[in-house]
């Protein structure tokens, strides 16, 4: 009987390609399941795929004794007890770049709409008002776009905005290669003083939380626009509301909020709801069918490579190794173990006690955990994997024989 991958929450069908190629049986569920049901479905799973609504806590891992790896077909991994997964030698993979383009496109669309004053005119038209005027309506060409955080999204946006003829400035705490004619600013203050539109693309950290507070917003140019499609706690929403009220800012686009409804049933409330020059969206910056397809392909590929080769490249909770294809005639021993002196000696002694030879070995350690791939030539005894699992410090071992 073939191993089973259990997929929850309607994961994109493109994921099936990698699983089928790996010879796995695929069990699909359209939604997140109630806990009992989830646990029952996990009991036979060798691989599992979830999105943000399935909680993989300690009890869920307890219910999944055969689980070799977990795929989060999304960006975040907060729904997973990563520590438990790590302690059990279960790599957790996600798809951090799948929706980069989707966010960059929404940001660019927001820049154009806000520079033209469209949200306001659209709201007026719905009320039967004909706001036909060029007041506060601008082309984006030759305007200054200030990008805070020049990572995956920020740099992608930089390329798209430059193609529209915008002058791009960016600020990042890390040295970054500027794309095209984009220019780096030495400080956030410098960027805020230059930009006609400021857009945030940084993670939520101790340094970035509240970075756009009252003082920072006051530093923005008169009539500028602020966009936050990154994380809800980067901007002081009341300070933003004040700046919109006073007319200091001409508009804003906000996709992420300090407090977001937990479900469709919960009402969304924000002090920004009263402004017609603000585009409000329900945290959909990265939500497109294309992003889901791309994440489906990315994460399923990582899971399949882990199963077939032991590659942990892209795992968020275990040391990363990429041991590559297994040469003909070799078997690969993969071992998760406690990162303490002596394990590798014990492991190699165990291998030496058989007729097998170590052809190559790759080890990586981190966070108290070690992961080693040993490619072995020669016959292995029946009880070989039991002997490795019985070693002091061993967490989980398996052998791949192609
Ligand atoms: P990334 O990690 O590739 O880039 C973040 C950049 O911010 C890095 O270059 C980093 O050096 C820089 N940075 C960190 N701290 C900084 C600071 N204090 N000042 C200036 N720069 C700083 O991340 P990526 O993929 O570009 O994502 C950016 C943001 O977008 C994240 O907050 C992410 O959570 C959010 N996001 C939002 C989505 C949505 O649905 N609205 C979807 C996807 C991502």
CSV table of C-alpha atoms and ligand atoms in Angstrom, one decimal:
chain,number,residue,atom,x,y,z
A,1,UNK,CA,0.0,0.0,0.0
A,2,UNK,CA,1.4,3.4,-0.9
A,3,UNK,CA,2.0,6.1,1.6
A,4,UNK,CA,-0.6,8.8,2.1
A,5,UNK,CA,-0.5,12.6,1.9
A,6,UNK,CA,-3.5,14.1,3.6
A,7,UNK,CA,-4.4,17.6,2.3
A,8,UNK,CA,-6.8,20.0,4.2
A,9,UNK,CA,-8.3,23.3,3.4
A,10,UNK,CA,-8.7,23.0,-0.4
A,11,UNK,CA,-5.0,23.1,-1.4
A,12,UNK,CA,-4.5,24.0,-5.0
A,13,UNK,CA,-4.7,20.9,-7.3
A,14,UNK,CA,-1.3,21.8,-8.8
A,15,UNK,CA,0.2,20.3,-5.6
A,16,UNK,CA,-1.0,16.8,-6.8
A,17,UNK,CA,1.7,16.7,-9.5
A,18,UNK,CA,4.6,16.3,-7.2
A,19,UNK,CA,2.7,13.9,-4.9
A,20,UNK,CA,1.6,11.7,-7.8
A,21,UNK,CA,5.2,11.6,-9.2
A,22,UNK,CA,6.3,10.5,-5.7
A,23,UNK,CA,3.8,7.6,-5.9
A,24,UNK,CA,1.8,8.8,-2.9
A,25,UNK,CA,-2.0,8.3,-2.4
A,26,UNK,CA,-3.6,11.7,-2.0
A,27,UNK,CA,-6.5,12.3,0.4
A,28,UNK,CA,-8.1,15.7,0.0
A,29,UNK,CA,-10.4,17.7,2.3
A,30,UNK,CA,-12.0,20.9,1.2
A,31,UNK,CA,-12.0,22.6,4.6
A,32,UNK,CA,-10.3,22.7,7.9
A,33,UNK,CA,-11.8,19.8,10.0
A,34,UNK,CA,-13.0,19.7,13.6
A,35,UNK,CA,-10.3,18.5,15.9
A,36,UNK,CA,-11.5,14.8,16.3
A,37,UNK,CA,-11.9,14.5,12.6
A,38,UNK,CA,-8.5,16.1,12.0
A,39,UNK,CA,-6.8,13.7,14.4
A,40,UNK,CA,-8.5,10.7,12.8
A,41,UNK,CA,-7.4,11.8,9.3
A,42,UNK,CA,-3.8,12.4,10.5
A,43,UNK,CA,-3.4,8.9,12.0
A,44,UNK,CA,-2.4,7.4,8.7
A,45,UNK,CA,-0.6,10.4,7.1
A,46,UNK,CA,3.0,10.3,6.1
A,47,UNK,CA,2.8,13.8,4.8
A,48,UNK,CA,0.1,16.5,5.6
A,49,UNK,CA,-0.7,19.8,4.0
A,50,UNK,CA,-2.6,22.6,5.7
A,51,UNK,CA,-3.3,26.3,5.3
A,52,UNK,CA,-3.9,28.9,8.1
A,53,UNK,CA,-7.1,27.4,9.6
A,54,UNK,CA,-5.8,24.0,10.8
A,55,UNK,CA,-4.1,24.1,14.2
A,56,UNK,CA,-1.2,21.6,14.3
A,57,UNK,CA,-0.7,21.6,18.1
A,58,UNK,CA,1.0,18.9,20.2
A,59,UNK,CA,-2.2,16.8,20.3
A,60,UNK,CA,-2.4,16.9,16.5
A,61,UNK,CA,1.3,15.7,16.3
A,62,UNK,CA,0.5,13.0,18.9
A,63,UNK,CA,-2.3,11.9,16.6
A,64,UNK,CA,0.1,11.6,13.6
A,65,UNK,CA,2.6,8.9,14.5
A,66,UNK,CA,3.7,8.3,10.9
A,67,UNK,CA,4.0,11.9,9.9
A,68,UNK,CA,7.4,12.6,8.3
A,69,UNK,CA,6.9,16.2,7.3
A,70,UNK,CA,4.2,18.9,7.3
A,71,UNK,CA,3.5,21.5,4.6
A,72,UNK,CA,2.0,24.9,5.3
A,73,UNK,CA,0.5,25.9,1.9
A,74,UNK,CA,0.7,29.5,3.0
A,75,UNK,CA,3.2,32.0,4.2
A,76,UNK,CA,2.7,32.0,8.0
A,77,UNK,CA,3.5,29.0,10.3
A,78,UNK,CA,1.9,30.4,13.5
A,79,UNK,CA,-0.8,27.7,13.4
A,80,UNK,CA,1.9,25.1,13.9
A,81,UNK,CA,3.6,24.1,17.2
A,82,UNK,CA,7.1,24.3,15.6
A,83,UNK,CA,8.9,23.3,18.7
A,84,UNK,CA,7.0,20.0,19.0
A,85,UNK,CA,7.6,19.3,15.3
A,86,UNK,CA,11.3,20.1,15.8
A,87,UNK,CA,11.6,17.8,18.9
A,88,UNK,CA,10.1,15.0,16.9
A,89,UNK,CA,12.3,15.5,13.8
A,90,UNK,CA,9.4,16.6,11.6
A,91,UNK,CA,10.4,19.3,9.2
A,92,UNK,CA,7.8,22.0,8.5
A,93,UNK,CA,7.8,23.7,5.1
A,94,UNK,CA,6.0,26.8,3.8
A,95,UNK,CA,5.8,28.9,0.6
A,96,UNK,CA,7.2,32.3,1.5
A,97,UNK,CA,7.5,33.7,-2.0
A,98,UNK,CA,4.4,32.4,-3.7
A,99,UNK,CA,2.4,35.6,-3.3
A,100,UNK,CA,5.1,38.2,-3.7
A,101,UNK,CA,3.9,39.3,-7.1
A,102,UNK,CA,0.3,39.4,-5.9
A,103,UNK,CA,1.1,41.9,-3.2
A,104,UNK,CA,3.3,44.0,-5.5
A,105,UNK,CA,0.5,44.3,-8.1
A,106,UNK,CA,-2.1,45.3,-5.5
A,107,UNK,CA,0.3,48.0,-4.1
A,108,UNK,CA,0.9,49.4,-7.6
A,109,UNK,CA,-2.8,49.4,-8.3
A,110,UNK,CA,-3.4,51.2,-5.0
A,111,UNK,CA,-0.7,53.8,-5.9
A,112,UNK,CA,-2.5,54.6,-9.3
A,113,UNK,CA,-6.0,54.6,-7.8
A,114,UNK,CA,-5.0,56.9,-4.9
A,115,UNK,CA,-3.0,59.3,-7.0
A,116,UNK,CA,-6.0,59.8,-9.2
A,117,UNK,CA,-8.4,60.1,-6.3
A,118,UNK,CA,-10.5,57.3,-7.6
A,119,UNK,CA,-11.8,55.7,-4.4
A,120,UNK,CA,-13.5,59.1,-3.5
A,121,UNK,CA,-14.9,59.7,-6.9
A,122,UNK,CA,-16.2,56.1,-7.1
A,123,UNK,CA,-17.9,56.5,-3.7
A,124,UNK,CA,-19.5,59.8,-4.8
A,125,UNK,CA,-20.7,58.3,-8.1
A,126,UNK,CA,-22.5,55.6,-6.1
A,127,UNK,CA,-24.3,58.3,-4.2
A,128,UNK,CA,-25.3,59.9,-7.5
A,129,UNK,CA,-22.7,62.7,-7.4
A,130,UNK,CA,-20.6,63.6,-10.5
A,131,UNK,CA,-17.2,64.5,-9.2
A,132,UNK,CA,-15.8,65.4,-12.6
A,133,UNK,CA,-12.7,67.4,-11.9
A,134,UNK,CA,-8.9,67.1,-12.0
A,135,UNK,CA,-8.4,68.4,-8.5
A,136,UNK,CA,-5.9,66.2,-6.6
A,137,UNK,CA,-5.8,63.9,-9.6
A,138,UNK,CA,-2.3,63.0,-10.8
A,139,UNK,CA,-0.4,60.7,-13.1
A,140,UNK,CA,2.1,58.4,-11.4
A,141,UNK,CA,4.7,59.1,-14.0
A,142,UNK,CA,7.7,60.9,-12.5
A,143,UNK,CA,6.3,60.8,-9.0
A,144,UNK,CA,8.4,59.6,-6.1
A,145,UNK,CA,7.6,56.2,-4.6
A,146,UNK,CA,9.2,55.5,-1.3
A,147,UNK,CA,9.5,51.8,-0.5
A,148,UNK,CA,10.3,50.8,3.1
A,149,UNK,CA,11.7,47.3,3.1
A,150,UNK,CA,13.4,46.3,-0.1
A,151,UNK,CA,13.0,42.5,0.2
A,152,UNK,CA,11.0,40.2,-2.1
A,153,UNK,CA,7.9,42.4,-2.4
A,154,UNK,CA,9.6,45.8,-2.1
A,155,UNK,CA,12.2,45.0,-4.8
A,156,UNK,CA,9.5,43.4,-7.1
A,157,UNK,CA,7.4,46.6,-6.7
A,158,UNK,CA,10.4,48.7,-7.5
A,159,UNK,CA,10.8,47.1,-10.9
A,160,UNK,CA,7.1,47.4,-11.7
A,161,UNK,CA,6.9,51.1,-10.6
A,162,UNK,CA,10.1,52.0,-12.5
A,163,UNK,CA,8.4,50.6,-15.7
A,164,UNK,CA,5.6,53.1,-15.2
A,165,UNK,CA,8.2,55.9,-15.0
A,166,UNK,CA,8.1,56.5,-11.2
A,167,UNK,CA,11.2,57.5,-9.4
A,168,UNK,CA,11.8,54.9,-6.8
A,169,UNK,CA,13.5,55.4,-3.5
A,170,UNK,CA,13.9,52.8,-0.8
A,171,UNK,CA,15.0,52.3,2.7
A,172,UNK,CA,16.2,49.0,4.2
A,173,UNK,CA,18.2,48.1,7.2
A,174,UNK,CA,20.2,45.6,5.1
A,175,UNK,CA,22.4,46.6,2.2
A,176,UNK,CA,20.4,45.9,-0.9
A,177,UNK,CA,21.2,45.9,-4.6
A,178,UNK,CA,19.1,48.7,-6.2
A,179,UNK,CA,17.1,47.6,-9.3
A,180,UNK,CA,17.2,49.9,-12.3
A,181,UNK,CA,17.4,53.6,-11.3
A,182,UNK,CA,16.0,53.0,-7.8
A,183,UNK,CA,17.9,55.0,-5.1
A,184,UNK,CA,18.7,53.9,-1.6
A,185,UNK,CA,17.9,56.3,1.3
A,186,UNK,CA,20.2,56.4,4.4
A,187,UNK,CA,17.3,56.7,6.8
A,188,UNK,CA,13.6,56.3,7.1
A,189,UNK,CA,13.4,60.1,7.8
A,190,UNK,CA,15.1,60.8,4.5
A,191,UNK,CA,12.7,58.6,2.6
A,192,UNK,CA,9.6,60.1,4.3
A,193,UNK,CA,10.7,63.6,3.4
A,194,UNK,CA,11.2,62.7,-0.3
A,195,UNK,CA,8.3,60.4,-1.2
A,196,UNK,CA,4.9,61.3,-2.7
A,197,UNK,CA,3.8,57.8,-1.8
A,198,UNK,CA,5.2,55.8,1.1
A,199,UNK,CA,4.6,52.0,1.0
A,200,UNK,CA,5.6,49.6,3.8
A,201,UNK,CA,7.0,46.1,3.0
A,202,UNK,CA,8.8,45.2,6.2
A,203,UNK,CA,8.0,42.3,8.7
A,204,UNK,CA,6.6,43.0,12.1
A,205,UNK,CA,9.6,43.2,14.5
A,206,UNK,CA,10.5,45.1,17.6
A,207,UNK,CA,12.1,47.7,15.3
A,208,UNK,CA,9.2,48.0,12.9
A,209,UNK,CA,6.2,47.9,15.2
A,210,UNK,CA,4.7,51.4,15.3
A,211,UNK,CA,7.4,52.7,12.9
A,212,UNK,CA,4.7,54.9,11.2
A,213,UNK,CA,3.7,56.7,14.4
A,214,UNK,CA,2.4,60.3,14.8
A,215,UNK,CA,5.9,61.8,14.4
A,216,UNK,CA,6.8,59.7,11.3
A,217,UNK,CA,3.5,60.4,9.6
A,218,UNK,CA,4.0,64.1,10.3
A,219,UNK,CA,7.4,63.8,8.5
A,220,UNK,CA,5.6,62.7,5.3
A,221,UNK,CA,5.1,65.4,2.6
A,222,UNK,CA,1.9,67.4,2.6
A,223,UNK,CA,-0.6,65.6,0.4
A,224,UNK,CA,1.4,62.4,0.4
A,225,UNK,CA,-0.1,58.9,0.4
A,226,UNK,CA,0.6,56.0,2.8
A,227,UNK,CA,0.2,52.3,1.9
A,228,UNK,CA,0.4,49.4,4.4
A,229,UNK,CA,-0.1,46.0,2.9
A,230,UNK,CA,2.6,44.4,5.2
A,231,UNK,CA,1.6,44.0,8.8
A,232,UNK,CA,-1.2,45.7,10.9
A,233,UNK,CA,1.0,46.8,13.8
A,234,UNK,CA,3.4,48.9,11.7
A,235,UNK,CA,1.1,52.0,11.6
A,236,UNK,CA,-0.5,53.9,14.4
A,237,UNK,CA,-4.1,53.8,12.9
A,238,UNK,CA,-5.4,56.7,15.0
A,239,UNK,CA,-2.4,58.9,13.9
A,240,UNK,CA,-3.2,58.0,10.3
A,241,UNK,CA,-6.8,58.8,10.8
A,242,UNK,CA,-5.8,62.2,12.3
A,243,UNK,CA,-3.5,62.9,9.3
A,244,UNK,CA,-6.3,62.1,6.8
A,245,UNK,CA,-8.8,64.2,8.8
A,246,UNK,CA,-6.5,67.2,8.8
A,247,UNK,CA,-5.7,66.7,5.1
A,248,UNK,CA,-2.0,66.3,5.7
A,249,UNK,CA,-2.3,63.0,3.8
A,250,UNK,CA,-4.3,62.8,0.6
A,251,UNK,CA,-5.1,59.1,0.9
A,252,UNK,CA,-4.1,55.7,2.1
A,253,UNK,CA,-4.5,52.0,1.3
A,254,UNK,CA,-4.6,49.6,4.2
A,255,UNK,CA,-4.9,45.8,3.8
A,256,UNK,CA,-3.7,44.8,7.3
A,257,UNK,CA,-4.9,46.0,10.7
A,258,UNK,CA,-3.9,45.8,14.4
A,259,UNK,CA,-7.0,43.8,15.0
A,260,UNK,CA,-8.5,41.8,12.2
A,261,UNK,CA,-11.7,39.7,12.4
A,262,UNK,CA,-10.9,36.1,13.1
A,263,UNK,CA,-13.6,34.9,10.6
A,264,UNK,CA,-16.1,36.1,8.0
A,265,UNK,CA,-18.8,36.2,10.8
A,266,UNK,CA,-16.9,38.8,12.9
A,267,UNK,CA,-17.6,42.4,12.1
A,268,UNK,CA,-14.7,44.5,10.9
A,269,UNK,CA,-14.3,47.9,12.7
A,270,UNK,CA,-11.7,50.5,12.0
A,271,UNK,CA,-11.4,54.3,12.5
A,272,UNK,CA,-10.4,54.4,8.8
A,273,UNK,CA,-13.9,53.3,7.6
A,274,UNK,CA,-15.2,56.9,7.6
A,275,UNK,CA,-12.7,58.1,4.9
A,276,UNK,CA,-13.6,57.8,1.3
A,277,UNK,CA,-10.0,58.5,0.2
A,278,UNK,CA,-8.8,55.2,1.8
A,279,UNK,CA,-8.8,51.8,0.1
A,280,UNK,CA,-9.6,49.2,2.8
A,281,UNK,CA,-9.1,45.6,1.9
A,282,UNK,CA,-9.5,42.5,4.2
A,283,UNK,CA,-5.9,41.2,4.2
A,284,UNK,CA,-6.0,40.0,0.6
A,285,UNK,CA,-2.7,41.4,-0.6
A,286,UNK,CA,-1.3,37.9,-1.3
A,287,UNK,CA,-4.7,36.2,-2.0
A,288,UNK,CA,-4.9,35.4,-5.7
A,289,UNK,CA,-5.5,32.1,-7.4
A,290,UNK,CA,-2.1,32.5,-9.1
A,291,UNK,CA,-0.4,32.8,-5.6
A,292,UNK,CA,-2.2,29.7,-4.4
A,293,UNK,CA,-1.1,27.7,-7.5
A,294,UNK,CA,2.5,28.9,-7.0
A,295,UNK,CA,2.4,28.0,-3.3
A,296,UNK,CA,0.8,24.6,-4.2
A,297,UNK,CA,3.7,23.8,-6.5
A,298,UNK,CA,6.4,25.1,-4.2
A,299,UNK,CA,5.4,23.4,-1.0
A,300,UNK,CA,4.4,20.0,-2.6
A,301,UNK,CA,7.8,20.0,-4.3
A,302,UNK,CA,9.6,20.6,-1.0
A,303,UNK,CA,7.6,17.8,0.7
A,304,UNK,CA,8.3,15.4,-2.1
A,305,UNK,CA,12.1,16.2,-2.1
A,306,UNK,CA,12.2,15.6,1.6
A,307,UNK,CA,10.5,12.2,1.3
A,308,UNK,CA,12.6,11.1,-1.7
A,309,UNK,CA,16.0,12.6,-0.8
A,310,UNK,CA,15.9,14.0,2.7
A,311,UNK,CA,16.3,17.6,1.6
A,312,UNK,CA,15.2,20.1,4.3
A,313,UNK,CA,15.9,23.1,2.1
A,314,UNK,CA,13.2,25.7,2.9
A,315,UNK,CA,12.2,24.1,6.2
A,316,UNK,CA,11.4,26.6,8.9
A,317,UNK,CA,12.1,24.5,12.1
A,318,UNK,CA,15.0,22.1,11.4
A,319,UNK,CA,18.6,22.5,10.1
A,320,UNK,CA,18.7,22.8,6.3
A,321,UNK,CA,20.6,20.4,4.1
A,322,UNK,CA,20.3,19.7,0.4
A,323,UNK,CA,22.0,16.3,-0.1
A,324,UNK,CA,21.0,16.0,-3.8
A,325,UNK,CA,20.3,12.9,-5.8
A,326,UNK,CA,21.3,9.5,-4.5
A,327,UNK,CA,24.0,7.8,-6.6
A,328,UNK,CA,23.2,4.3,-7.9
A,329,UNK,CA,24.0,1.5,-5.5
A,330,UNK,CA,23.9,3.7,-2.5
A,331,UNK,CA,21.4,4.0,0.4
A,332,UNK,CA,20.8,7.2,2.3
A,333,UNK,CA,20.6,7.2,6.1
A,334,UNK,CA,18.9,10.3,7.5
A,335,UNK,CA,19.1,11.1,11.1
A,336,UNK,CA,17.6,13.8,13.4
A,337,UNK,CA,19.4,13.8,16.7
A,338,UNK,CA,20.0,16.0,19.8
A,339,UNK,CA,22.7,18.5,19.1
A,340,UNK,CA,25.2,17.3,21.7
A,341,UNK,CA,28.8,16.1,21.5
A,342,UNK,CA,29.3,12.4,20.6
A,343,UNK,CA,26.3,11.6,18.5
A,344,UNK,CA,28.2,11.5,15.2
A,345,UNK,CA,30.9,9.3,16.7
A,346,UNK,CA,28.2,6.9,17.9
A,347,UNK,CA,26.4,7.0,14.6
A,348,UNK,CA,29.6,6.3,12.6
A,349,UNK,CA,30.6,3.5,14.9
A,350,UNK,CA,27.2,1.9,14.3
A,351,UNK,CA,27.7,2.2,10.6
A,352,UNK,CA,31.3,0.8,10.8
A,353,UNK,CA,30.0,-2.2,12.7
A,354,UNK,CA,28.1,-3.2,9.5
A,355,UNK,CA,29.6,-4.1,6.1
A,356,UNK,CA,28.6,-0.7,4.7
A,357,UNK,CA,31.0,2.2,3.9
A,358,UNK,CA,30.2,5.9,4.3
A,359,UNK,CA,30.5,7.3,0.8
A,360,UNK,CA,29.6,10.9,1.8
A,361,UNK,CA,28.1,12.7,4.8
A,362,UNK,CA,26.4,16.1,5.3
A,363,UNK,CA,25.6,17.4,8.8
A,364,UNK,CA,23.9,20.6,9.9
A,365,UNK,CA,23.0,21.7,13.4
A,366,UNK,CA,21.0,24.4,15.0
A,367,UNK,CA,18.6,25.1,17.9
A,368,UNK,CA,19.6,22.0,19.8
A,369,UNK,CA,18.9,19.7,16.8
A,370,UNK,CA,21.3,18.0,14.4
A,371,UNK,CA,20.4,16.5,11.0
A,372,UNK,CA,22.8,14.3,9.1
A,373,UNK,CA,22.6,12.6,5.8
A,374,UNK,CA,25.0,9.7,5.3
A,375,UNK,CA,25.2,8.0,1.8
A,376,UNK,CA,26.2,4.4,2.4
A,377,UNK,CA,27.6,1.7,0.1
A,378,UNK,CA,27.3,-2.0,0.8
A,379,UNK,CA,24.7,-4.2,2.5
A,380,UNK,CA,22.9,-3.0,5.7
A,381,UNK,CA,21.6,-5.5,8.3
A,382,UNK,CA,17.9,-5.9,8.7
A,383,UNK,CA,17.8,-4.2,12.1
A,384,UNK,CA,20.1,-1.3,11.0
A,385,UNK,CA,17.5,1.5,11.5
A,386,UNK,CA,16.5,0.1,14.9
A,387,UNK,CA,20.2,0.2,16.0
A,388,UNK,CA,20.4,3.9,14.8
A,389,UNK,CA,17.2,4.8,16.5
A,390,UNK,CA,18.4,3.2,19.7
A,391,UNK,CA,21.5,5.4,19.9
A,392,UNK,CA,21.7,7.9,22.7
A,393,UNK,CA,20.5,11.3,21.4
A,394,UNK,CA,18.7,9.8,18.4
A,395,UNK,CA,15.3,11.4,17.6
A,396,UNK,CA,14.3,9.9,14.3
A,397,UNK,CA,16.1,8.0,11.6
A,398,UNK,CA,15.1,6.5,8.2
A,399,UNK,CA,16.8,5.0,5.3
A,400,UNK,CA,16.0,5.7,1.7
A,401,UNK,CA,16.9,3.0,-0.8
A,402,UNK,CA,16.1,4.2,-4.3
B,1,LIG,P1,11.2,40.1,3.0
B,1,LIG,O1,11.7,39.4,4.2
B,1,LIG,O2,11.6,39.5,1.7
B,1,LIG,O3,11.6,41.6,3.0
B,1,LIG,C1,11.5,42.4,4.2
B,1,LIG,C2,12.6,43.5,4.1
B,1,LIG,O4,12.4,44.4,5.1
B,1,LIG,C3,14.0,42.9,4.2
B,1,LIG,O5,14.8,43.4,3.1
B,1,LIG,C4,14.5,43.5,5.5
B,1,LIG,O6,15.9,43.7,5.5
B,1,LIG,C5,13.7,44.7,5.6
B,1,LIG,N1,13.6,45.3,7.0
B,1,LIG,C6,13.5,44.6,8.1
B,1,LIG,N2,13.4,45.5,9.2
B,1,LIG,C7,13.5,46.7,8.6
B,1,LIG,C8,13.4,48.0,9.2
B,1,LIG,N3,13.4,48.2,10.5
B,1,LIG,N4,13.5,49.1,8.3
B,1,LIG,C9,13.7,48.9,7.0
B,1,LIG,N5,13.7,47.7,6.4
B,1,LIG,C10,13.6,46.6,7.2
B,1,LIG,O7,9.6,40.1,3.1
B,1,LIG,P2,8.5,40.2,1.9
B,1,LIG,O8,8.2,38.8,1.4
B,1,LIG,O9,9.0,41.2,1.0
B,1,LIG,O10,7.3,40.6,2.8
B,1,LIG,C11,7.2,42.0,3.3
B,1,LIG,C12,6.0,42.1,4.2
B,1,LIG,O11,4.8,41.9,3.5
B,1,LIG,C13,6.0,41.2,5.4
B,1,LIG,O12,5.5,41.9,6.5
B,1,LIG,C14,4.9,40.2,5.1
B,1,LIG,O13,4.4,39.7,6.2
B,1,LIG,C15,3.9,41.1,4.3
B,1,LIG,N6,3.0,40.3,3.5
B,1,LIG,C16,1.7,40.7,3.4
B,1,LIG,C17,0.8,40.0,2.6
B,1,LIG,C18,-0.6,40.4,2.6
B,1,LIG,O14,-1.5,39.6,2.3
B,1,LIG,N7,-1.0,41.7,2.8
B,1,LIG,C19,1.2,38.8,1.9
B,1,LIG,C20,2.6,38.6,1.9
B,1,LIG,C21,3.5,39.3,2.7
